Amino acid sequence: MAVLTWMGVDDRLSLEGDGVTLRPPRMADYREWAELRTASRAFLQPWEPTWPHDDLTRSAFRRRLTLYARDRDLGHGHAFFVFRDEDGALVGGVNLRNVMRGVAQSAQIGYWAGQAHARQGHISAGVHAVTRFAFRTLGLHRVEAACCTDNDASRLLLLKVGFQEEGLARGYLKINGKWRDHLLFGLIADDPGGR
């Protein structure tokens, strides 16, 4: 059940997807998150910004939660961990960031999957749940995403969820220490995947 506050959505929010449940990260998730990220490091690093030297520490996780709460409270973003319904295991995460109000009414979505859980449909179900949340609960009109040009798994996930490829952005994000070109994708509320 979603619980709304006057400033936005609070940390008791839960989203349901096909075989997954999403909720904001909590300090109690630290150990499972750190173990999953550690086991998946080589799998994730080619597609993510460079990890700080202390990225997997408890204090870094606490800082991460503080930033997530600030973004949520300001209405700028929402972070979710994705849990598999069958056993409650953490399988990855989906973030909705850079929420823009006014003329744009848009946000950007990002996601990650632990290596053991990749390509099993959990993250696509999570992305779908977060896009529904963006359109139905937040009232946004557009959700954008980007992936490295050689990340076929991410490109296929976005297309499966209903995003449309919109072009190429040169040197768009600094991934694993290098500026990388990205494919850009968009989904609007009126698209079949947005409904």
mmCIF file with all atom_site columns, N, CA, C and O in Angstrom, residues 88-138:
data_model
loop_
_atom_site.group_PDB
_atom_site.id
_atom_site.type_symbol
_atom_site.label_atom_id
_atom_site.label_alt_id
_atom_site.label_comp_id
_atom_site.label_asym_id
_atom_site.label_entity_id
_atom_site.label_seq_id
_atom_site.pdbx_PDB_ins_code
_atom_site.Cartn_x
_atom_site.Cartn_y
_atom_site.Cartn_z
_atom_site.occupancy
_atom_site.B_iso_or_equiv
_atom_site.pdbx_formal_charge
_atom_site.auth_seq_id
_atom_site.auth_comp_id
_atom_site.auth_asym_id
_atom_site.auth_atom_id
_atom_site.pdbx_PDB_model_num
ATOM 1   N N  . GLY A 1 88  ? 11.866 -13.297 -0.843  1.00 0.00 ? 88  GLY A N  1
ATOM 2   C CA . GLY A 1 88  ? 12.233 -12.025 -0.223  1.00 0.00 ? 88  GLY A CA 1
ATOM 3   C C  . GLY A 1 88  ? 13.660 -11.592 -0.460  1.00 0.00 ? 88  GLY A C  1
ATOM 4   O O  . GLY A 1 88  ? 14.138 -10.631 0.157   1.00 0.00 ? 88  GLY A O  1
ATOM 5   N N  . ALA A 1 89  ? 14.366 -12.255 -1.374  1.00 0.00 ? 89  ALA A N  1
ATOM 6   C CA . ALA A 1 89  ? 15.766 -11.926 -1.629  1.00 0.00 ? 89  ALA A CA 1
ATOM 7   C C  . ALA A 1 89  ? 15.886 -10.599 -2.370  1.00 0.00 ? 89  ALA A C  1
ATOM 8   O O  . ALA A 1 89  ? 15.117 -10.294 -3.285  1.00 0.00 ? 89  ALA A O  1
ATOM 9   N N  . LEU A 1 90  ? 16.881 -9.795  -1.977  1.00 0.00 ? 90  LEU A N  1
ATOM 10  C CA . LEU A 1 90  ? 17.221 -8.577  -2.700  1.00 0.00 ? 90  LEU A CA 1
ATOM 11  C C  . LEU A 1 90  ? 17.857 -8.977  -4.024  1.00 0.00 ? 90  LEU A C  1
ATOM 12  O O  . LEU A 1 90  ? 18.826 -9.740  -4.039  1.00 0.00 ? 90  LEU A O  1
ATOM 13  N N  . VAL A 1 91  ? 17.318 -8.458  -5.139  1.00 0.00 ? 91  VAL A N  1
ATOM 14  C CA . VAL A 1 91  ? 17.845 -8.824  -6.450  1.00 0.00 ? 91  VAL A CA 1
ATOM 15  C C  . VAL A 1 91  ? 18.451 -7.642  -7.205  1.00 0.00 ? 91  VAL A C  1
ATOM 16  O O  . VAL A 1 91  ? 19.154 -7.829  -8.182  1.00 0.00 ? 91  VAL A O  1
ATOM 17  N N  . GLY A 1 92  ? 18.168 -6.409  -6.759  1.00 0.00 ? 92  GLY A N  1
ATOM 18  C CA . GLY A 1 92  ? 18.703 -5.238  -7.431  1.00 0.00 ? 92  GLY A CA 1
ATOM 19  C C  . GLY A 1 92  ? 18.022 -3.973  -6.955  1.00 0.00 ? 92  GLY A C  1
ATOM 20  O O  . GLY A 1 92  ? 17.429 -3.942  -5.871  1.00 0.00 ? 92  GLY A O  1
ATOM 21  N N  . GLY A 1 93  ? 18.096 -2.944  -7.780  1.00 0.00 ? 93  GLY A N  1
ATOM 22  C CA . GLY A 1 93  ? 17.505 -1.671  -7.412  1.00 0.00 ? 93  GLY A CA 1
ATOM 23  C C  . GLY A 1 93  ? 17.050 -0.891  -8.631  1.00 0.00 ? 93  GLY A C  1
ATOM 24  O O  . GLY A 1 93  ? 17.539 -1.113  -9.740  1.00 0.00 ? 93  GLY A O  1
ATOM 25  N N  . VAL A 1 94  ? 16.102 0.022   -8.400  1.00 0.00 ? 94  VAL A N  1
ATOM 26  C CA . VAL A 1 94  ? 15.613 0.933   -9.437  1.00 0.00 ? 94  VAL A CA 1
ATOM 27  C C  . VAL A 1 94  ? 15.508 2.319   -8.805  1.00 0.00 ? 94  VAL A C  1
ATOM 28  O O  . VAL A 1 94  ? 14.934 2.462   -7.726  1.00 0.00 ? 94  VAL A O  1
ATOM 29  N N  . ASN A 1 95  ? 16.072 3.310   -9.468  1.00 0.00 ? 95  ASN A N  1
ATOM 30  C CA . ASN A 1 95  ? 16.018 4.686   -8.985  1.00 0.00 ? 95  ASN A CA 1
ATOM 31  C C  . ASN A 1 95  ? 15.314 5.572   -9.990  1.00 0.00 ? 95  ASN A C  1
ATOM 32  O O  . ASN A 1 95  ? 15.535 5.454   -11.199 1.00 0.00 ? 95  ASN A O  1
ATOM 33  N N  . LEU A 1 96  ? 14.491 6.461   -9.480  1.00 0.00 ? 96  LEU A N  1
ATOM 34  C CA . LEU A 1 96  ? 13.849 7.505   -10.284 1.00 0.00 ? 96  LEU A CA 1
ATOM 35  C C  . LEU A 1 96  ? 14.468 8.807   -9.815  1.00 0.00 ? 96  LEU A C  1
ATOM 36  O O  . LEU A 1 96  ? 14.310 9.177   -8.650  1.00 0.00 ? 96  LEU A O  1
ATOM 37  N N  . ARG A 1 97  ? 15.192 9.486   -10.688 1.00 0.00 ? 97  ARG A N  1
ATOM 38  C CA . ARG A 1 97  ? 15.950 10.675  -10.287 1.00 0.00 ? 97  ARG A CA 1
ATOM 39  C C  . ARG A 1 97  ? 15.651 11.851  -11.195 1.00 0.00 ? 97  ARG A C  1
ATOM 40  O O  . ARG A 1 97  ? 15.073 11.699  -12.257 1.00 0.00 ? 97  ARG A O  1
ATOM 41  N N  . ASN A 1 98  ? 16.131 12.998  -10.737 1.00 0.00 ? 98  ASN A N  1
ATOM 42  C CA . ASN A 1 98  ? 16.010 14.242  -11.503 1.00 0.00 ? 98  ASN A CA 1
ATOM 43  C C  . ASN A 1 98  ? 14.569 14.513  -11.901 1.00 0.00 ? 98  ASN A C  1
ATOM 44  O O  . ASN A 1 98  ? 14.279 14.842  -13.052 1.00 0.00 ? 98  ASN A O  1
ATOM 45  N N  . VAL A 1 99  ? 13.663 14.357  -10.945 1.00 0.00 ? 99  VAL A N  1
ATOM 46  C CA . VAL A 1 99  ? 12.250 14.648  -11.204 1.00 0.00 ? 99  VAL A CA 1
ATOM 47  C C  . VAL A 1 99  ? 12.121 16.141  -11.475 1.00 0.00 ? 99  VAL A C  1
ATOM 48  O O  . VAL A 1 99  ? 12.584 16.965  -10.686 1.00 0.00 ? 99  VAL A O  1
ATOM 49  N N  . MET A 1 100 ? 11.527 16.456  -12.604 1.00 0.00 ? 100 MET A N  1
ATOM 50  C CA . MET A 1 100 ? 11.337 17.847  -13.008 1.00 0.00 ? 100 MET A CA 1
ATOM 51  C C  . MET A 1 100 ? 9.847  18.160  -13.056 1.00 0.00 ? 100 MET A C  1
ATOM 52  O O  . MET A 1 100 ? 9.071  17.381  -13.602 1.00 0.00 ? 100 MET A O  1
ATOM 53  N N  . ARG A 1 101 ? 9.484  19.273  -12.470 1.00 0.00 ? 101 ARG A N  1
ATOM 54  C CA . ARG A 1 101 ? 8.100  19.751  -12.491 1.00 0.00 ? 101 ARG A CA 1
ATOM 55  C C  . ARG A 1 101 ? 8.027  20.990  -13.360 1.00 0.00 ? 101 ARG A C  1
ATOM 56  O O  . ARG A 1 101 ? 9.030  21.525  -13.783 1.00 0.00 ? 101 ARG A O  1
ATOM 57  N N  . GLY A 1 102 ? 6.824  21.425  -13.635 1.00 0.00 ? 102 GLY A N  1
ATOM 58  C CA . GLY A 1 102 ? 6.659  22.594  -14.497 1.00 0.00 ? 102 GLY A CA 1
ATOM 59  C C  . GLY A 1 102 ? 6.405  22.134  -15.911 1.00 0.00 ? 102 GLY A C  1
ATOM 60  O O  . GLY A 1 102 ? 5.614  21.225  -16.152 1.00 0.00 ? 102 GLY A O  1
ATOM 61  N N  . VAL A 1 103 ? 7.112  22.719  -16.830 1.00 0.00 ? 103 VAL A N  1
ATOM 62  C CA . VAL A 1 103 ? 6.888  22.416  -18.243 1.00 0.00 ? 103 VAL A CA 1
ATOM 63  C C  . VAL A 1 103 ? 7.271  20.976  -18.579 1.00 0.00 ? 103 VAL A C  1
ATOM 64  O O  . VAL A 1 103 ? 6.580  20.303  -19.337 1.00 0.00 ? 103 VAL A O  1
ATOM 65  N N  . ALA A 1 104 ? 8.344  20.453  -17.981 1.00 0.00 ? 104 ALA A N  1
ATOM 66  C CA . ALA A 1 104 ? 8.858  19.134  -18.373 1.00 0.00 ? 104 ALA A CA 1
ATOM 67  C C  . ALA A 1 104 ? 8.032  17.975  -17.816 1.00 0.00 ? 104 ALA A C  1
ATOM 68  O O  . ALA A 1 104 ? 7.703  17.051  -18.541 1.00 0.00 ? 104 ALA A O  1
ATOM 69  N N  . GLN A 1 105 ? 7.743  17.939  -16.519 1.00 0.00 ? 105 GLN A N  1
ATOM 70  C CA . GLN A 1 105 ? 7.033  16.817  -15.881 1.00 0.00 ? 105 GLN A CA 1
ATOM 71  C C  . GLN A 1 105 ? 7.697  15.486  -16.230 1.00 0.00 ? 105 GLN A C  1
ATOM 72  O O  . GLN A 1 105 ? 7.066  14.566  -16.759 1.00 0.00 ? 105 GLN A O  1
ATOM 73  N N  . SER A 1 106 ? 8.996  15.380  -15.922 1.00 0.00 ? 106 SER A N  1
ATOM 74  C CA . SER A 1 106 ? 9.746  14.195  -16.335 1.00 0.00 ? 106 SER A CA 1
ATOM 75  C C  . SER A 1 106 ? 10.696 13.734  -15.241 1.00 0.00 ? 106 SER A C  1
ATOM 76  O O  . SER A 1 106 ? 10.893 14.423  -14.231 1.00 0.00 ? 106 SER A O  1
ATOM 77  N N  . ALA A 1 107 ? 11.304 12.571  -15.458 1.00 0.00 ? 107 ALA A N  1
ATOM 78  C CA . ALA A 1 107 ? 12.316 12.018  -14.562 1.00 0.00 ? 107 ALA A CA 1
ATOM 79  C C  . ALA A 1 107 ? 13.182 11.045  -15.345 1.00 0.00 ? 107 ALA A C  1
ATOM 80  O O  . ALA A 1 107 ? 12.828 10.635  -16.451 1.00 0.00 ? 107 ALA A O  1
ATOM 81  N N  . GLN A 1 108 ? 14.308 10.677  -14.738 1.00 0.00 ? 108 GLN A N  1
ATOM 82  C CA . GLN A 1 108 ? 15.208 9.693   -15.328 1.00 0.00 ? 108 GLN A CA 1
ATOM 83  C C  . GLN A 1 108 ? 15.204 8.446   -14.456 1.00 0.00 ? 108 GLN A C  1
ATOM 84  O O  . GLN A 1 108 ? 15.137 8.540   -13.234 1.00 0.00 ? 108 GLN A O  1
ATOM 85  N N  . ILE A 1 109 ? 15.289 7.302   -15.102 1.00 0.00 ? 109 ILE A N  1
ATOM 86  C CA . ILE A 1 109 ? 15.274 6.034   -14.373 1.00 0.00 ? 109 ILE A CA 1
ATOM 87  C C  . ILE A 1 109 ? 16.602 5.319   -14.590 1.00 0.00 ? 109 ILE A C  1
ATOM 88  O O  . ILE A 1 109 ? 17.199 5.389   -15.661 1.00 0.00 ? 109 ILE A O  1
ATOM 89  N N  . GLY A 1 110 ? 17.070 4.684   -13.533 1.00 0.00 ? 110 GLY A N  1
ATOM 90  C CA . GLY A 1 110 ? 18.272 3.860   -13.588 1.00 0.00 ? 110 GLY A CA 1
ATOM 91  C C  . GLY A 1 110 ? 18.025 2.591   -12.794 1.00 0.00 ? 110 GLY A C  1
ATOM 92  O O  . GLY A 1 110 ? 17.125 2.545   -11.950 1.00 0.00 ? 110 GLY A O  1
ATOM 93  N N  . TYR A 1 111 ? 18.816 1.571   -13.026 1.00 0.00 ? 111 TYR A N  1
ATOM 94  C CA . TYR A 1 111 ? 18.558 0.284   -12.386 1.00 0.00 ? 111 TYR A CA 1
ATOM 95  C C  . TYR A 1 111 ? 19.825 -0.555  -12.390 1.00 0.00 ? 111 TYR A C  1
ATOM 96  O O  . TYR A 1 111 ? 20.766 -0.289  -13.152 1.00 0.00 ? 111 TYR A O  1
ATOM 97  N N  . TRP A 1 112 ? 19.845 -1.546  -11.520 1.00 0.00 ? 112 TRP A N  1
ATOM 98  C CA . TRP A 1 112 ? 20.944 -2.504  -11.484 1.00 0.00 ? 112 TRP A CA 1
ATOM 99  C C  . TRP A 1 112 ? 20.399 -3.848  -11.005 1.00 0.00 ? 112 TRP A C  1
ATOM 100 O O  . TRP A 1 112 ? 19.378 -3.894  -10.319 1.00 0.00 ? 112 TRP A O  1
ATOM 101 N N  . ALA A 1 113 ? 21.077 -4.901  -11.382 1.00 0.00 ? 113 ALA A N  1
ATOM 102 C CA . ALA A 1 113 ? 20.712 -6.258  -10.948 1.00 0.00 ? 113 ALA A CA 1
ATOM 103 C C  . ALA A 1 113 ? 21.954 -6.955  -10.440 1.00 0.00 ? 113 ALA A C  1
ATOM 104 O O  . ALA A 1 113 ? 23.035 -6.823  -11.015 1.00 0.00 ? 113 ALA A O  1
ATOM 105 N N  . GLY A 1 114 ? 21.813 -7.702  -9.353  1.00 0.00 ? 114 GLY A N  1
ATOM 106 C CA . GLY A 1 114 ? 22.896 -8.573  -8.918  1.00 0.00 ? 114 GLY A CA 1
ATOM 107 C C  . GLY A 1 114 ? 23.135 -9.626  -9.991  1.00 0.00 ? 114 GLY A C  1
ATOM 108 O O  . GLY A 1 114 ? 22.193 -10.076 -10.662 1.00 0.00 ? 114 GLY A O  1
ATOM 109 N N  . GLN A 1 115 ? 24.372 -10.016 -10.179 1.00 0.00 ? 115 GLN A N  1
ATOM 110 C CA . GLN A 1 115 ? 24.711 -10.942 -11.264 1.00 0.00 ? 115 GLN A CA 1
ATOM 111 C C  . GLN A 1 115 ? 23.899 -12.226 -11.215 1.00 0.00 ? 115 GLN A C  1
ATOM 112 O O  . GLN A 1 115 ? 23.436 -12.719 -12.242 1.00 0.00 ? 115 GLN A O  1
ATOM 113 N N  . ALA A 1 116 ? 23.680 -12.771 -10.035 1.00 0.00 ? 116 ALA A N  1
ATOM 114 C CA . ALA A 1 116 ? 22.936 -14.029 -9.909  1.00 0.00 ? 116 ALA A CA 1
ATOM 115 C C  . ALA A 1 116 ? 21.470 -13.881 -10.298 1.00 0.00 ? 116 ALA A C  1
ATOM 116 O O  . ALA A 1 116 ? 20.791 -14.878 -10.535 1.00 0.00 ? 116 ALA A O  1
ATOM 117 N N  . HIS A 1 117 ? 20.982 -12.646 -10.379 1.00 0.00 ? 117 HIS A N  1
ATOM 118 C CA . HIS A 1 117 ? 19.569 -12.404 -10.654 1.00 0.00 ? 117 HIS A CA 1
ATOM 119 C C  . HIS A 1 117 ? 19.323 -11.746 -12.013 1.00 0.00 ? 117 HIS A C  1
ATOM 120 O O  . HIS A 1 117 ? 18.190 -11.416 -12.347 1.00 0.00 ? 117 HIS A O  1
ATOM 121 N N  . ALA A 1 118 ? 20.379 -11.537 -12.774 1.00 0.00 ? 118 ALA A N  1
ATOM 122 C CA . ALA A 1 118 ? 20.256 -10.850 -14.066 1.00 0.00 ? 118 ALA A CA 1
ATOM 123 C C  . ALA A 1 118 ? 19.495 -11.705 -15.070 1.00 0.00 ? 118 ALA A C  1
ATOM 124 O O  . ALA A 1 118 ? 19.550 -12.934 -15.036 1.00 0.00 ? 118 ALA A O  1
ATOM 125 N N  . ARG A 1 119 ? 18.778 -11.029 -15.938 1.00 0.00 ? 119 ARG A N  1
ATOM 126 C CA . ARG A 1 119 ? 18.044 -11.645 -17.050 1.00 0.00 ? 119 ARG A CA 1
ATOM 127 C C  . ARG A 1 119 ? 17.004 -12.671 -16.601 1.00 0.00 ? 119 ARG A C  1
ATOM 128 O O  . ARG A 1 119 ? 16.748 -13.649 -17.295 1.00 0.00 ? 119 ARG A O  1
ATOM 129 N N  . GLN A 1 120 ? 16.409 -12.428 -15.441 1.00 0.00 ? 120 GLN A N  1
ATOM 130 C CA . GLN A 1 120 ? 15.351 -13.301 -14.946 1.00 0.00 ? 120 GLN A CA 1
ATOM 131 C C  . GLN A 1 120 ? 14.005 -12.577 -14.894 1.00 0.00 ? 120 GLN A C  1
ATOM 132 O O  . GLN A 1 120 ? 13.025 -13.152 -14.408 1.00 0.00 ? 120 GLN A O  1
ATOM 133 N N  . GLY A 1 121 ? 13.970 -11.339 -15.337 1.00 0.00 ? 121 GLY A N  1
ATOM 134 C CA . GLY A 1 121 ? 12.721 -10.586 -15.386 1.00 0.00 ? 121 GLY A CA 1
ATOM 135 C C  . GLY A 1 121 ? 12.421 -9.751  -14.159 1.00 0.00 ? 121 GLY A C  1
ATOM 136 O O  . GLY A 1 121 ? 11.473 -8.965  -14.167 1.00 0.00 ? 121 GLY A O  1
ATOM 137 N N  . HIS A 1 122 ? 13.223 -9.895  -13.105 1.00 0.00 ? 122 HIS A N  1
ATOM 138 C CA . HIS A 1 122 ? 12.946 -9.161  -11.868 1.00 0.00 ? 122 HIS A CA 1
ATOM 139 C C  . HIS A 1 122 ? 13.129 -7.656  -12.041 1.00 0.00 ? 122 HIS A C  1
ATOM 140 O O  . HIS A 1 122 ? 12.299 -6.866  -11.567 1.00 0.00 ? 122 HIS A O  1
ATOM 141 N N  . ILE A 1 123 ? 14.194 -7.258  -12.708 1.00 0.00 ? 123 ILE A N  1
ATOM 142 C CA . ILE A 1 123 ? 14.460 -5.827  -12.843 1.00 0.00 ? 123 ILE A CA 1
ATOM 143 C C  . ILE A 1 123 ? 13.524 -5.198  -13.864 1.00 0.00 ? 123 ILE A C  1
ATOM 144 O O  . ILE A 1 123 ? 13.054 -4.076  -13.661 1.00 0.00 ? 123 ILE A O  1
ATOM 145 N N  . SER A 1 124 ? 13.202 -5.904  -14.932 1.00 0.00 ? 124 SER A N  1
ATOM 146 C CA . SER A 1 124 ? 12.213 -5.334  -15.867 1.00 0.00 ? 124 SER A CA 1
ATOM 147 C C  . SER A 1 124 ? 10.872 -5.157  -15.166 1.00 0.00 ? 124 SER A C  1
ATOM 148 O O  . SER A 1 124 ? 10.184 -4.151  -15.375 1.00 0.00 ? 124 SER A O  1
ATOM 149 N N  . ALA A 1 125 ? 10.490 -6.098  -14.294 1.00 0.00 ? 125 ALA A N  1
ATOM 150 C CA . ALA A 1 125 ? 9.256  -5.936  -13.515 1.00 0.00 ? 125 ALA A CA 1
ATOM 151 C C  . ALA A 1 125 ? 9.368  -4.736  -12.585 1.00 0.00 ? 125 ALA A C  1
ATOM 152 O O  . ALA A 1 125 ? 8.407  -3.984  -12.396 1.00 0.00 ? 125 ALA A O  1
ATOM 153 N N  . GLY A 1 126 ? 10.546 -4.533  -12.006 1.00 0.00 ? 126 GLY A N  1
ATOM 154 C CA . GLY A 1 126 ? 10.768 -3.375  -11.144 1.00 0.00 ? 126 GLY A CA 1
ATOM 155 C C  . GLY A 1 126 ? 10.721 -2.065  -11.902 1.00 0.00 ? 126 GLY A C  1
ATOM 156 O O  . GLY A 1 126 ? 10.123 -1.092  -11.438 1.00 0.00 ? 126 GLY A O  1
ATOM 157 N N  . VAL A 1 127 ? 11.347 -2.029  -13.071 1.00 0.00 ? 127 VAL A N  1
ATOM 158 C CA . VAL A 1 127 ? 11.310 -0.811  -13.891 1.00 0.00 ? 127 VAL A CA 1
ATOM 159 C C  . VAL A 1 127 ? 9.873  -0.496  -14.292 1.00 0.00 ? 127 VAL A C  1
ATOM 160 O O  . VAL A 1 127 ? 9.428  0.658   -14.237 1.00 0.00 ? 127 VAL A O  1
ATOM 161 N N  . HIS A 1 128 ? 9.132  -1.527  -14.672 1.00 0.00 ? 128 HIS A N  1
ATOM 162 C CA . HIS A 1 128 ? 7.720  -1.326  -15.038 1.00 0.00 ? 128 HIS A CA 1
ATOM 163 C C  . HIS A 1 128 ? 6.933  -0.757  -13.853 1.00 0.00 ? 128 HIS A C  1
ATOM 164 O O  . HIS A 1 128 ? 6.140  0.171   -14.014 1.00 0.00 ? 128 HIS A O  1
ATOM 165 N N  . ALA A 1 129 ? 7.143  -1.297  -12.655 1.00 0.00 ? 129 ALA A N  1
ATOM 166 C CA . ALA A 1 129 ? 6.438  -0.801  -11.466 1.00 0.00 ? 129 ALA A CA 1
ATOM 167 C C  . ALA A 1 129 ? 6.792  0.654   -11.173 1.00 0.00 ? 129 ALA A C  1
ATOM 168 O O  . ALA A 1 129 ? 5.917  1.456   -10.823 1.00 0.00 ? 129 ALA A O  1
ATOM 169 N N  . VAL A 1 130 ? 8.056  1.012   -11.342 1.00 0.00 ? 130 VAL A N  1
ATOM 170 C CA . VAL A 1 130 ? 8.469  2.389   -11.058 1.00 0.00 ? 130 VAL A CA 1
ATOM 171 C C  . VAL A 1 130 ? 7.937  3.350   -12.125 1.00 0.00 ? 130 VAL A C  1
ATOM 172 O O  . VAL A 1 130 ? 7.560  4.475   -11.798 1.00 0.00 ? 130 VAL A O  1
ATOM 173 N N  . THR A 1 131 ? 7.863  2.919   -13.377 1.00 0.00 ? 131 THR A N  1
ATOM 174 C CA . THR A 1 131 ? 7.285  3.817   -14.384 1.00 0.00 ? 131 THR A CA 1
ATOM 175 C C  . THR A 1 131 ? 5.795  4.029   -14.112 1.00 0.00 ? 131 THR A C  1
ATOM 176 O O  . THR A 1 131 ? 5.300  5.149   -14.273 1.00 0.00 ? 131 THR A O  1
ATOM 177 N N  . ARG A 1 132 ? 5.092  2.983   -13.695 1.00 0.00 ? 132 ARG A N  1
ATOM 178 C CA . ARG A 1 132 ? 3.673  3.166   -13.312 1.00 0.00 ? 132 ARG A CA 1
ATOM 179 C C  . ARG A 1 132 ? 3.553  4.155   -12.160 1.00 0.00 ? 132 ARG A C  1
ATOM 180 O O  . ARG A 1 132 ? 2.679  5.017   -12.153 1.00 0.00 ? 132 ARG A O  1
ATOM 181 N N  . PHE A 1 133 ? 4.423  4.019   -11.171 1.00 0.00 ? 133 PHE A N  1
ATOM 182 C CA . PHE A 1 133 ? 4.457  4.944   -10.036 1.00 0.00 ? 133 PHE A CA 1
ATOM 183 C C  . PHE A 1 133 ? 4.703  6.379   -10.520 1.00 0.00 ? 133 PHE A C  1
ATOM 184 O O  . PHE A 1 133 ? 4.044  7.324   -10.070 1.00 0.00 ? 133 PHE A O  1
ATOM 185 N N  . ALA A 1 134 ? 5.648  6.538   -11.443 1.00 0.00 ? 134 ALA A N  1
ATOM 186 C CA . ALA A 1 134 ? 5.968  7.872   -11.957 1.00 0.00 ? 134 ALA A CA 1
ATOM 187 C C  . ALA A 1 134 ? 4.758  8.511   -12.635 1.00 0.00 ? 134 ALA A C  1
ATOM 188 O O  . ALA A 1 134 ? 4.480  9.694   -12.437 1.00 0.00 ? 134 ALA A O  1
ATOM 189 N N  . PHE A 1 135 ? 4.033  7.717   -13.416 1.00 0.00 ? 135 PHE A N  1
ATOM 190 C CA . PHE A 1 135 ? 2.892  8.268   -14.148 1.00 0.00 ? 135 PHE A CA 1
ATOM 191 C C  . PHE A 1 135 ? 1.645  8.388   -13.280 1.00 0.00 ? 135 PHE A C  1
ATOM 192 O O  . PHE A 1 135 ? 0.993  9.427   -13.264 1.00 0.00 ? 135 PHE A O  1
ATOM 193 N N  . ARG A 1 136 ? 1.309  7.347   -12.549 1.00 0.00 ? 136 ARG A N  1
ATOM 194 C CA . ARG A 1 136 ? 0.044  7.319   -11.809 1.00 0.00 ? 136 ARG A CA 1
ATOM 195 C C  . ARG A 1 136 ? 0.098  8.063   -10.479 1.00 0.00 ? 136 ARG A C  1
ATOM 196 O O  . ARG A 1 136 ? -0.850 8.748   -10.115 1.00 0.00 ? 136 ARG A O  1
ATOM 197 N N  . THR A 1 137 ? 1.176  7.890   -9.725  1.00 0.00 ? 137 THR A N  1
ATOM 198 C CA . THR A 1 137 ? 1.261  8.497   -8.399  1.00 0.00 ? 137 THR A CA 1
ATOM 199 C C  . THR A 1 137 ? 1.868  9.894   -8.463  1.00 0.00 ? 137 THR A C  1
ATOM 200 O O  . THR A 1 137 ? 1.341  10.830  -7.861  1.00 0.00 ? 137 THR A O  1
ATOM 201 N N  . LEU A 1 138 ? 2.972  10.039  -9.182  1.00 0.00 ? 138 LEU A N  1
ATOM 202 C CA . LEU A 1 138 ? 3.641  11.334  -9.246  1.00 0.00 ? 138 LEU A CA 1
ATOM 203 C C  . LEU A 1 138 ? 3.067  12.246  -10.315 1.00 0.00 ? 138 LEU A C  1
ATOM 204 O O  . LEU A 1 138 ? 3.344  13.439  -10.315 1.00 0.00 ? 138 LEU A O  1
#
